[in-house]
mmCIF file of C-alpha atoms in Angstrom:
data_model
loop_
_atom_site.group_PDB
_atom_site.id
_atom_site.type_symbol
_atom_site.label_atom_id
_atom_site.label_comp_id
_atom_site.label_asym_id
_atom_site.label_seq_id
_atom_site.Cartn_x
_atom_site.Cartn_y
_atom_site.Cartn_z
ATOM 1 C CA UNK A 1 12.244 -84.022 -52.544
ATOM 2 C CA UNK A 2 9.508 -86.332 -52.140
ATOM 3 C CA UNK A 3 6.543 -87.568 -54.073
ATOM 4 C CA UNK A 4 3.763 -89.177 -52.131
ATOM 5 C CA UNK A 5 1.460 -90.650 -54.512
ATOM 6 C CA UNK A 6 -1.368 -92.749 -53.088
ATOM 7 C CA UNK A 7 -0.400 -96.345 -52.554
ATOM 8 C CA UNK A 8 -2.557 -98.907 -50.977
ATOM 9 C CA UNK A 9 -0.113 -100.745 -48.553
ATOM 10 C CA UNK A 10 -0.208 -101.621 -44.941
ATOM 11 C CA UNK A 11 3.065 -99.511 -44.590
ATOM 12 C CA UNK A 12 1.696 -96.584 -46.222
ATOM 13 C CA UNK A 13 -1.491 -96.671 -44.082
ATOM 14 C CA UNK A 14 0.741 -96.779 -41.035
ATOM 15 C CA UNK A 15 2.622 -93.790 -42.332
ATOM 16 C CA UNK A 16 0.141 -91.665 -43.539
ATOM 17 C CA UNK A 17 -2.191 -92.601 -41.685
ATOM 18 C CA UNK A 18 -28.293 -75.063 -40.992
ATOM 19 C CA UNK A 19 -30.439 -73.615 -43.150
ATOM 20 C CA UNK A 20 -30.628 -69.876 -43.036
ATOM 21 C CA UNK A 21 -33.548 -68.320 -41.144
ATOM 22 C CA UNK A 22 -36.471 -66.737 -43.048
ATOM 23 C CA UNK A 23 -36.690 -64.155 -40.352
ATOM 24 C CA UNK A 24 -34.261 -61.955 -42.442
ATOM 25 C CA UNK A 25 -35.625 -62.155 -46.049
ATOM 26 C CA UNK A 26 -34.378 -58.572 -46.710
ATOM 27 C CA UNK A 27 -30.795 -59.508 -46.358
ATOM 28 C CA UNK A 28 -29.195 -60.935 -49.564
ATOM 29 C CA UNK A 29 -27.399 -64.166 -49.327
ATOM 30 C CA UNK A 30 -23.727 -64.043 -49.530
ATOM 31 C CA UNK A 31 -21.950 -66.522 -51.773
ATOM 32 C CA UNK A 32 -18.261 -67.191 -51.459
ATOM 33 C CA UNK A 33 -17.567 -64.978 -54.460
ATOM 34 C CA UNK A 34 -19.517 -62.239 -53.410
ATOM 35 C CA UNK A 35 -18.215 -62.366 -49.874
ATOM 36 C CA UNK A 36 -15.096 -60.604 -49.388
ATOM 37 C CA UNK A 37 -12.685 -63.144 -51.054
ATOM 38 C CA UNK A 38 -9.933 -60.770 -50.064
ATOM 39 C CA UNK A 39 -10.476 -61.671 -46.495
ATOM 40 C CA UNK A 40 -10.474 -65.465 -47.041
ATOM 41 C CA UNK A 41 -7.314 -67.236 -46.027
ATOM 42 C CA UNK A 42 -4.832 -67.934 -48.966
ATOM 43 C CA UNK A 43 -4.144 -71.647 -49.531
ATOM 44 C CA UNK A 44 -0.380 -72.761 -49.235
ATOM 45 C CA UNK A 45 0.253 -75.981 -50.682
ATOM 46 C CA UNK A 46 2.514 -78.605 -49.159
ATOM 47 C CA UNK A 47 3.304 -82.363 -48.724
ATOM 48 C CA UNK A 48 2.931 -84.480 -45.566
ATOM 49 C CA UNK A 49 6.670 -84.525 -45.170
ATOM 50 C CA UNK A 50 8.837 -83.287 -42.234
ATOM 51 C CA UNK A 51 10.657 -80.921 -44.764
ATOM 52 C CA UNK A 52 7.383 -79.057 -44.880
ATOM 53 C CA UNK A 53 6.801 -79.106 -40.951
ATOM 54 C CA UNK A 54 7.226 -75.184 -40.474
ATOM 55 C CA UNK A 55 4.028 -74.711 -42.762
ATOM 56 C CA UNK A 56 1.616 -76.405 -40.351
ATOM 57 C CA UNK A 57 3.200 -74.824 -37.385
ATOM 58 C CA UNK A 58 3.012 -71.402 -39.000
ATOM 59 C CA UNK A 59 -0.775 -71.917 -40.056
ATOM 60 C CA UNK A 60 -1.658 -72.849 -36.528
ATOM 61 C CA UNK A 61 0.148 -70.111 -34.907
ATOM 62 C CA UNK A 62 -1.227 -67.580 -37.343
ATOM 63 C CA UNK A 63 -4.822 -68.650 -36.553
ATOM 64 C CA UNK A 64 -4.176 -68.391 -32.835
ATOM 65 C CA UNK A 65 -2.950 -64.880 -33.280
ATOM 66 C CA UNK A 66 -5.853 -63.672 -35.571
ATOM 67 C CA UNK A 67 -7.578 -60.865 -34.121
ATOM 68 C CA UNK A 68 -4.676 -59.694 -31.831
ATOM 69 C CA UNK A 69 -3.009 -56.219 -32.348
ATOM 70 C CA UNK A 70 -0.657 -56.132 -35.364
ATOM 71 C CA UNK A 71 -2.155 -59.253 -36.924
ATOM 72 C CA UNK A 72 -3.455 -59.047 -40.442
ATOM 73 C CA UNK A 73 -7.263 -60.113 -40.563
ATOM 74 C CA UNK A 74 -6.273 -62.378 -43.635
ATOM 75 C CA UNK A 75 -4.490 -65.418 -42.844
ATOM 76 C CA UNK A 76 -3.175 -68.681 -44.742
ATOM 77 C CA UNK A 77 -4.025 -72.250 -44.462
ATOM 78 C CA UNK A 78 -2.180 -75.362 -45.200
ATOM 79 C CA UNK A 79 -3.479 -77.221 -48.249
ATOM 80 C CA UNK A 80 -2.393 -80.919 -48.587
ATOM 81 C CA UNK A 81 -1.093 -82.426 -51.711
ATOM 82 C CA UNK A 82 0.109 -86.010 -52.534
ATOM 83 C CA UNK A 83 2.807 -85.277 -54.832
ATOM 84 C CA UNK A 84 5.136 -82.437 -56.292
ATOM 85 C CA UNK A 85 3.482 -82.594 -59.871
ATOM 86 C CA UNK A 86 0.062 -81.794 -58.252
ATOM 87 C CA UNK A 87 1.720 -78.879 -56.395
ATOM 88 C CA UNK A 88 3.430 -77.633 -59.437
ATOM 89 C CA UNK A 89 0.463 -77.785 -61.609
ATOM 90 C CA UNK A 90 -1.598 -75.867 -59.057
ATOM 91 C CA UNK A 91 0.928 -73.249 -58.653
ATOM 92 C CA UNK A 92 1.422 -72.832 -62.382
ATOM 93 C CA UNK A 93 -2.170 -72.479 -63.187
ATOM 94 C CA UNK A 94 -2.927 -70.104 -60.115
ATOM 95 C CA UNK A 95 -5.171 -72.483 -58.439
ATOM 96 C CA UNK A 96 -3.082 -71.819 -55.366
ATOM 97 C CA UNK A 97 -0.904 -68.727 -54.858
ATOM 98 C CA UNK A 98 1.819 -69.997 -52.698
ATOM 99 C CA UNK A 99 3.326 -73.512 -51.856
ATOM 100 C CA UNK A 100 6.410 -75.360 -50.603
ATOM 101 C CA UNK A 101 8.108 -76.407 -53.830
ATOM 102 C CA UNK A 102 11.463 -78.131 -54.678
ATOM 103 C CA UNK A 103 13.912 -75.469 -55.320
ATOM 104 C CA UNK A 104 15.300 -76.753 -58.614
ATOM 105 C CA UNK A 105 11.747 -76.952 -59.909
ATOM 106 C CA UNK A 106 11.116 -73.364 -59.175
ATOM 107 C CA UNK A 107 14.332 -72.308 -60.929
ATOM 108 C CA UNK A 108 12.992 -74.183 -64.131
ATOM 109 C CA UNK A 109 9.520 -72.647 -63.703
ATOM 110 C CA UNK A 110 11.053 -69.204 -63.416
ATOM 111 C CA UNK A 111 13.338 -69.818 -66.444
ATOM 112 C CA UNK A 112 9.968 -70.843 -68.365
ATOM 113 C CA UNK A 113 8.428 -67.536 -67.573
ATOM 114 C CA UNK A 114 6.068 -68.865 -64.940
ATOM 115 C CA UNK A 115 5.653 -65.959 -62.524
ATOM 116 C CA UNK A 116 6.891 -67.355 -59.258
ATOM 117 C CA UNK A 117 9.445 -66.483 -56.619
ATOM 118 C CA UNK A 118 11.079 -68.046 -53.658
ATOM 119 C CA UNK A 119 10.621 -65.999 -50.645
ATOM 120 C CA UNK A 120 11.795 -68.295 -47.830
ATOM 121 C CA UNK A 121 13.381 -71.533 -47.009
ATOM 122 C CA UNK A 122 11.374 -74.057 -45.180
ATOM 123 C CA UNK A 123 14.000 -76.393 -43.624
ATOM 124 C CA UNK A 124 17.462 -77.633 -43.914
ATOM 125 C CA UNK A 125 18.842 -81.277 -44.071
ATOM 126 C CA UNK A 126 16.101 -84.269 -43.940
ATOM 127 C CA UNK A 127 17.223 -86.480 -46.594
ATOM 128 C CA UNK A 128 18.834 -89.878 -45.890
ATOM 129 C CA UNK A 129 20.182 -92.966 -47.723
ATOM 130 C CA UNK A 130 18.834 -96.069 -46.233
ATOM 131 C CA UNK A 131 19.947 -99.769 -46.371
ATOM 132 C CA UNK A 132 18.936 -103.052 -44.679
ATOM 133 C CA UNK A 133 20.195 -103.330 -41.116
ATOM 134 C CA UNK A 134 21.521 -106.829 -42.009
ATOM 135 C CA UNK A 135 23.275 -105.615 -45.083
ATOM 136 C CA UNK A 136 27.181 -105.612 -45.233
ATOM 137 C CA UNK A 137 27.327 -101.914 -46.478
ATOM 138 C CA UNK A 138 29.474 -99.785 -44.146
ATOM 139 C CA UNK A 139 30.401 -97.054 -46.540
ATOM 140 C CA UNK A 140 28.884 -95.334 -49.484
ATOM 141 C CA UNK A 141 31.455 -96.805 -51.964
ATOM 142 C CA UNK A 142 29.879 -100.239 -51.007
ATOM 143 C CA UNK A 143 26.888 -99.567 -52.890
ATOM 144 C CA UNK A 144 28.791 -99.886 -56.241
ATOM 145 C CA UNK A 145 26.583 -102.185 -58.565
ATOM 146 C CA UNK A 146 23.741 -101.977 -56.391
ATOM 147 C CA UNK A 147 19.984 -101.039 -57.012
ATOM 148 C CA UNK A 148 19.107 -97.749 -55.425
ATOM 149 C CA UNK A 149 15.723 -95.987 -55.382
ATOM 150 C CA UNK A 150 15.225 -92.298 -55.578
ATOM 151 C CA UNK A 151 11.867 -90.361 -55.775
ATOM 152 C CA UNK A 152 12.728 -88.598 -59.192
ATOM 153 C CA UNK A 153 15.598 -87.425 -61.217
ATOM 154 C CA UNK A 154 14.155 -83.920 -60.493
ATOM 155 C CA UNK A 155 14.403 -84.401 -56.686
ATOM 156 C CA UNK A 156 17.088 -82.819 -54.618
ATOM 157 C CA UNK A 157 17.597 -86.174 -53.137
ATOM 158 C CA UNK A 158 18.943 -87.402 -56.353
ATOM 159 C CA UNK A 159 21.512 -84.372 -56.212
ATOM 160 C CA UNK A 160 22.445 -85.754 -52.941
ATOM 161 C CA UNK A 161 23.072 -89.062 -54.305
ATOM 162 C CA UNK A 162 25.088 -87.720 -57.040
ATOM 163 C CA UNK A 163 27.140 -85.553 -54.630
ATOM 164 C CA UNK A 164 28.052 -88.836 -52.494
ATOM 165 C CA UNK A 165 28.979 -90.588 -55.872
ATOM 166 C CA UNK A 166 31.239 -87.732 -56.884
ATOM 167 C CA UNK A 167 32.855 -87.925 -53.377
ATOM 168 C CA UNK A 168 33.667 -91.523 -54.007
ATOM 169 C CA UNK A 169 34.920 -90.930 -57.676
ATOM 170 C CA UNK A 170 31.905 -92.862 -58.724
ATOM 171 C CA UNK A 171 29.282 -92.024 -61.425
ATOM 172 C CA UNK A 172 25.481 -92.785 -61.867
ATOM 173 C CA UNK A 173 26.693 -95.558 -64.099
ATOM 174 C CA UNK A 174 28.173 -97.411 -61.173
ATOM 175 C CA UNK A 175 24.784 -98.021 -59.388
ATOM 176 C CA UNK A 176 21.371 -98.999 -60.901
ATOM 177 C CA UNK A 177 19.094 -96.157 -60.178
ATOM 178 C CA UNK A 178 15.234 -96.717 -60.082
ATOM 179 C CA UNK A 179 12.606 -93.829 -59.460
ATOM 180 C CA UNK A 180 10.045 -95.034 -56.977
ATOM 181 C CA UNK A 181 7.361 -93.194 -54.871
ATOM 182 C CA UNK A 182 8.884 -92.707 -51.284
ATOM 183 C CA UNK A 183 5.997 -94.432 -49.514
ATOM 184 C CA UNK A 184 6.850 -97.541 -51.534
ATOM 185 C CA UNK A 185 10.740 -97.514 -50.561
ATOM 186 C CA UNK A 186 10.584 -99.039 -47.022
ATOM 187 C CA UNK A 187 8.567 -101.998 -48.375
ATOM 188 C CA UNK A 188 10.739 -102.438 -51.227
ATOM 189 C CA UNK A 189 13.866 -102.460 -49.167
ATOM 190 C CA UNK A 190 12.190 -104.932 -46.731
ATOM 191 C CA UNK A 191 11.349 -107.168 -49.624
ATOM 192 C CA UNK A 192 14.959 -106.796 -51.056
ATOM 193 C CA UNK A 193 13.504 -105.237 -54.266
ATOM 194 C CA UNK A 194 16.127 -102.537 -53.892
ATOM 195 C CA UNK A 195 19.488 -102.710 -51.955
ATOM 196 C CA UNK A 196 18.879 -98.989 -50.707
ATOM 197 C CA UNK A 197 16.964 -95.792 -51.196
ATOM 198 C CA UNK A 198 17.583 -92.115 -51.007
ATOM 199 C CA UNK A 199 14.756 -89.789 -49.965
ATOM 200 C CA UNK A 200 13.402 -87.515 -47.297
ATOM 201 C CA UNK A 201 11.569 -88.133 -44.092
ATOM 202 C CA UNK A 202 9.558 -89.680 -42.609
ATOM 203 C CA UNK A 203 10.154 -92.606 -45.079
ATOM 204 C CA UNK A 204 13.633 -93.204 -43.724
ATOM 205 C CA UNK A 205 12.677 -93.164 -40.083
ATOM 206 C CA UNK A 206 9.755 -95.550 -40.822
ATOM 207 C CA UNK A 207 11.837 -98.273 -41.716
ATOM 208 C CA UNK A 208 14.629 -97.500 -39.135
ATOM 209 C CA UNK A 209 12.059 -97.422 -36.408
ATOM 210 C CA UNK A 210 10.554 -100.890 -37.556
ATOM 211 C CA UNK A 211 14.066 -102.321 -37.252
ATOM 212 C CA UNK A 212 15.151 -103.383 -40.647
ATOM 213 C CA UNK A 213 16.798 -100.448 -41.923
ATOM 214 C CA UNK A 214 19.600 -97.971 -41.028
ATOM 215 C CA UNK A 215 20.970 -94.731 -42.415
ATOM 216 C CA UNK A 216 24.116 -95.188 -44.424
ATOM 217 C CA UNK A 217 24.353 -91.467 -45.168
ATOM 218 C CA UNK A 218 22.433 -88.496 -43.989
ATOM 219 C CA UNK A 219 22.528 -84.964 -45.182
ATOM 220 C CA UNK A 220 23.056 -83.743 -41.667
ATOM 221 C CA UNK A 221 26.535 -85.316 -41.864
ATOM 222 C CA UNK A 222 27.312 -85.077 -45.477
ATOM 223 C CA UNK A 223 25.635 -81.849 -46.726
ATOM 224 C CA UNK A 224 25.040 -79.383 -43.768
ATOM 225 C CA UNK A 225 23.619 -76.674 -45.961
ATOM 226 C CA UNK A 226 21.241 -78.857 -47.863
ATOM 227 C CA UNK A 227 18.169 -77.135 -48.954
ATOM 228 C CA UNK A 228 15.326 -78.605 -50.780
ATOM 229 C CA UNK A 229 11.693 -77.351 -50.034
ATOM 230 C CA UNK A 230 11.386 -73.596 -50.366
ATOM 231 C CA UNK A 231 8.270 -71.303 -49.896
ATOM 232 C CA UNK A 232 7.332 -70.060 -53.217
ATOM 233 C CA UNK A 233 4.542 -67.603 -54.169
ATOM 234 C CA UNK A 234 3.169 -66.268 -57.338
ATOM 235 C CA UNK A 235 4.269 -62.801 -58.271
ATOM 236 C CA UNK A 236 0.618 -61.690 -58.433
ATOM 237 C CA UNK A 237 0.167 -62.244 -54.807
ATOM 238 C CA UNK A 238 3.377 -60.241 -54.179
ATOM 239 C CA UNK A 239 1.912 -57.275 -56.125
ATOM 240 C CA UNK A 240 -1.537 -57.468 -54.842
ATOM 241 C CA UNK A 241 -0.881 -58.094 -51.167
ATOM 242 C CA UNK A 242 2.777 -57.724 -50.095
ATOM 243 C CA UNK A 243 1.821 -57.134 -46.375
ATOM 244 C CA UNK A 244 0.295 -60.837 -46.423
ATOM 245 C CA UNK A 245 3.340 -62.349 -48.126
ATOM 246 C CA UNK A 246 5.465 -60.565 -45.492
ATOM 247 C CA UNK A 247 3.374 -61.997 -42.621
ATOM 248 C CA UNK A 248 3.469 -65.567 -44.165
ATOM 249 C CA UNK A 249 7.284 -65.314 -44.338
ATOM 250 C CA UNK A 250 7.420 -63.894 -40.794
ATOM 251 C CA UNK A 251 5.535 -66.788 -39.488
ATOM 252 C CA UNK A 252 7.542 -69.408 -41.378
ATOM 253 C CA UNK A 253 10.785 -68.068 -40.202
ATOM 254 C CA UNK A 254 9.522 -67.782 -36.652
ATOM 255 C CA UNK A 255 7.962 -71.364 -36.749
ATOM 256 C CA UNK A 256 11.562 -72.457 -37.982
ATOM 257 C CA UNK A 257 13.312 -70.993 -34.880
ATOM 258 C CA UNK A 258 10.363 -72.260 -32.719
ATOM 259 C CA UNK A 259 10.993 -75.775 -33.747
ATOM 260 C CA UNK A 260 14.537 -75.765 -33.154
ATOM 261 C CA UNK A 261 14.220 -74.115 -29.670
ATOM 262 C CA UNK A 262 13.853 -77.506 -27.923
ATOM 263 C CA UNK A 263 12.163 -80.927 -27.377
ATOM 264 C CA UNK A 264 8.958 -79.288 -26.126
ATOM 265 C CA UNK A 265 8.407 -77.348 -29.339
ATOM 266 C CA UNK A 266 9.159 -80.425 -31.531
ATOM 267 C CA UNK A 267 6.716 -82.476 -29.547
ATOM 268 C CA UNK A 268 3.932 -79.866 -29.960
ATOM 269 C CA UNK A 269 4.798 -79.742 -33.776
ATOM 270 C CA UNK A 270 4.375 -83.619 -33.819
ATOM 271 C CA UNK A 271 0.799 -83.362 -32.290
ATOM 272 C CA UNK A 272 -0.141 -80.777 -34.713
ATOM 273 C CA UNK A 273 1.365 -82.497 -37.806
ATOM 274 C CA UNK A 274 -0.023 -85.854 -37.039
ATOM 275 C CA UNK A 275 -3.574 -84.515 -36.980
ATOM 276 C CA UNK A 276 -5.898 -85.332 -39.777
ATOM 277 C CA UNK A 277 -5.914 -81.647 -41.083
ATOM 278 C CA UNK A 278 -2.290 -81.793 -41.609
ATOM 279 C CA UNK A 279 0.028 -84.832 -42.384
ATOM 280 C CA UNK A 280 -2.460 -87.447 -40.941
ATOM 281 C CA UNK A 281 0.465 -89.669 -40.061
ATOM 282 C CA UNK A 282 1.491 -91.959 -37.168
ATOM 283 C CA UNK A 283 2.919 -89.466 -34.467
ATOM 284 C CA UNK A 284 5.462 -92.041 -33.417
ATOM 285 C CA UNK A 285 6.995 -92.093 -36.667
ATOM 286 C CA UNK A 286 7.297 -88.141 -36.768
ATOM 287 C CA UNK A 287 8.390 -88.242 -33.397
ATOM 288 C CA UNK A 288 11.183 -90.643 -34.443
ATOM 289 C CA UNK A 289 12.376 -88.095 -37.045
ATOM 290 C CA UNK A 290 12.338 -85.223 -34.444
ATOM 291 C CA UNK A 291 14.549 -87.214 -32.048
ATOM 292 C CA UNK A 292 16.810 -89.567 -33.871
ATOM 293 C CA UNK A 293 18.842 -87.384 -33.857
ATOM 294 C CA UNK A 294 17.499 -84.035 -32.922
ATOM 295 C CA UNK A 295 19.138 -82.520 -36.043
ATOM 296 C CA UNK A 296 17.959 -84.971 -38.430
ATOM 297 C CA UNK A 297 15.913 -82.239 -39.958
ATOM 298 C CA UNK A 298 16.691 -78.654 -38.794
ATOM 299 C CA UNK A 299 14.661 -75.542 -39.151
ATOM 300 C CA UNK A 300 16.334 -72.759 -37.261
ATOM 301 C CA UNK A 301 18.632 -71.387 -40.031
ATOM 302 C CA UNK A 302 16.367 -70.295 -42.929
ATOM 303 C CA UNK A 303 18.646 -67.684 -44.326
ATOM 304 C CA UNK A 304 18.608 -67.274 -48.064
ATOM 305 C CA UNK A 305 22.228 -67.609 -49.383
ATOM 306 C CA UNK A 306 22.908 -67.081 -53.031
ATOM 307 C CA UNK A 307 26.015 -69.172 -52.868
ATOM 308 C CA UNK A 308 23.988 -72.244 -51.802
ATOM 309 C CA UNK A 309 21.319 -71.726 -54.544
ATOM 310 C CA UNK A 310 24.224 -71.494 -57.143
ATOM 311 C CA UNK A 311 25.513 -74.702 -55.891
ATOM 312 C CA UNK A 312 22.169 -76.332 -56.176
ATOM 313 C CA UNK A 313 21.781 -74.920 -59.670
ATOM 314 C CA UNK A 314 25.211 -76.171 -60.791
ATOM 315 C CA UNK A 315 24.394 -79.802 -59.394
ATOM 316 C CA UNK A 316 21.161 -79.474 -61.260
ATOM 317 C CA UNK A 317 22.817 -78.597 -64.468
ATOM 318 C CA UNK A 318 25.267 -81.324 -64.147
ATOM 319 C CA UNK A 319 22.449 -83.757 -63.623
ATOM 320 C CA UNK A 320 20.738 -82.565 -66.641
ATOM 321 C CA UNK A 321 17.618 -81.415 -65.002
ATOM 322 C CA UNK A 322 18.109 -77.537 -65.573
ATOM 323 C CA UNK A 323 19.569 -76.808 -69.109
ATOM 324 C CA UNK A 324 21.404 -73.435 -68.474
ATOM 325 C CA UNK A 325 22.228 -71.118 -65.634
ATOM 326 C CA UNK A 326 19.295 -68.941 -64.402
ATOM 327 C CA UNK A 327 19.782 -65.564 -62.738
ATOM 328 C CA UNK A 328 19.325 -65.638 -59.002
ATOM 329 C CA UNK A 329 16.857 -62.484 -59.207
ATOM 330 C CA UNK A 330 14.734 -64.385 -61.803
ATOM 331 C CA UNK A 331 13.628 -66.938 -59.261
ATOM 332 C CA UNK A 332 14.300 -65.416 -55.669
ATOM 333 C CA UNK A 333 12.807 -62.334 -53.969
ATOM 334 C CA UNK A 334 14.649 -62.084 -50.675
ATOM 335 C CA UNK A 335 13.308 -58.853 -49.785
ATOM 336 C CA UNK A 336 10.896 -60.494 -47.460
ATOM 337 C CA UNK A 337 13.483 -62.295 -45.441
ATOM 338 C CA UNK A 338 15.492 -59.060 -45.119
ATOM 339 C CA UNK A 339 12.351 -57.261 -43.801
ATOM 340 C CA UNK A 340 11.315 -59.757 -41.259
ATOM 341 C CA UNK A 341 9.421 -58.756 -38.372
ATOM 342 C CA UNK A 342 9.592 -60.976 -35.246
ATOM 343 C CA UNK A 343 6.491 -62.738 -34.380
ATOM 344 C CA UNK A 344 5.774 -65.081 -31.209
ATOM 345 C CA UNK A 345 4.787 -68.602 -31.841
ATOM 346 C CA UNK A 346 2.465 -69.151 -28.931
ATOM 347 C CA UNK A 347 1.283 -72.888 -29.084
#
């Protein structure tokens, strides 16, 4: 999916925009380690991309419900990262115990005996192939011989590009593929440094809203069961606090249904995500993603379907990013989705 390394450019900035009283000397001071660490919220890593939108919605909804009957005292908070390598490193080392991750990366980590499991999807669709508005390209085959940017050869966006190539009986050799940080892509297209780019939102919508780019292909049309970002947790957390993992999955799944319930929910989500604590982005760009069209990214169907993961793995093997088949049970724990308890998103 989508790396968001720091880039100092006007377009990037547009996008991403007391002392204790001595009256109680007999009471020992509590440090963060001696205080009940078990009660502090777990940090869930994510990127400021619309494919991760269910995470801030779930975090805000959980915070609003804390203290209500049936709610666990311990919650979860969004921890913003700027790129997938940083999220991967933090999850591998145990610095964080949960995160949204690229599904193929989780497969690879599990194969390397890193104790992580996918417990929920986070979205569907959300990737686009953008070209200049004034270009002559009308269909995907018109990109033959052209320079196309992707976030990474490990990104699911690259698999989408390969899928489109195969459909036209083309190969990656028929185009020039360059790796580029998604925040750089709109400016590169504007400057004609590339002929097109394939990435996730909001980096397609930003250029489209500015008027100089248009979608040539969208996963909403070409790959309806597209999955990319998945909620991943370390196995230690599953063993140590299964109820908390279950509640996290409950809220993520509920956030997905809430987001797809109608325009009012999406508008509220834009307000939440645009804030400094979460994506810290221009709300107008996020709003464009949510409305043009309304199913540009979808969240309501977060079922874990083995055949879809198998397809993703096969595409990754063909792309050379995964070396061999990996057993579904090695990287997925679908017991939480099967045991979902409905929660109400009151925002």
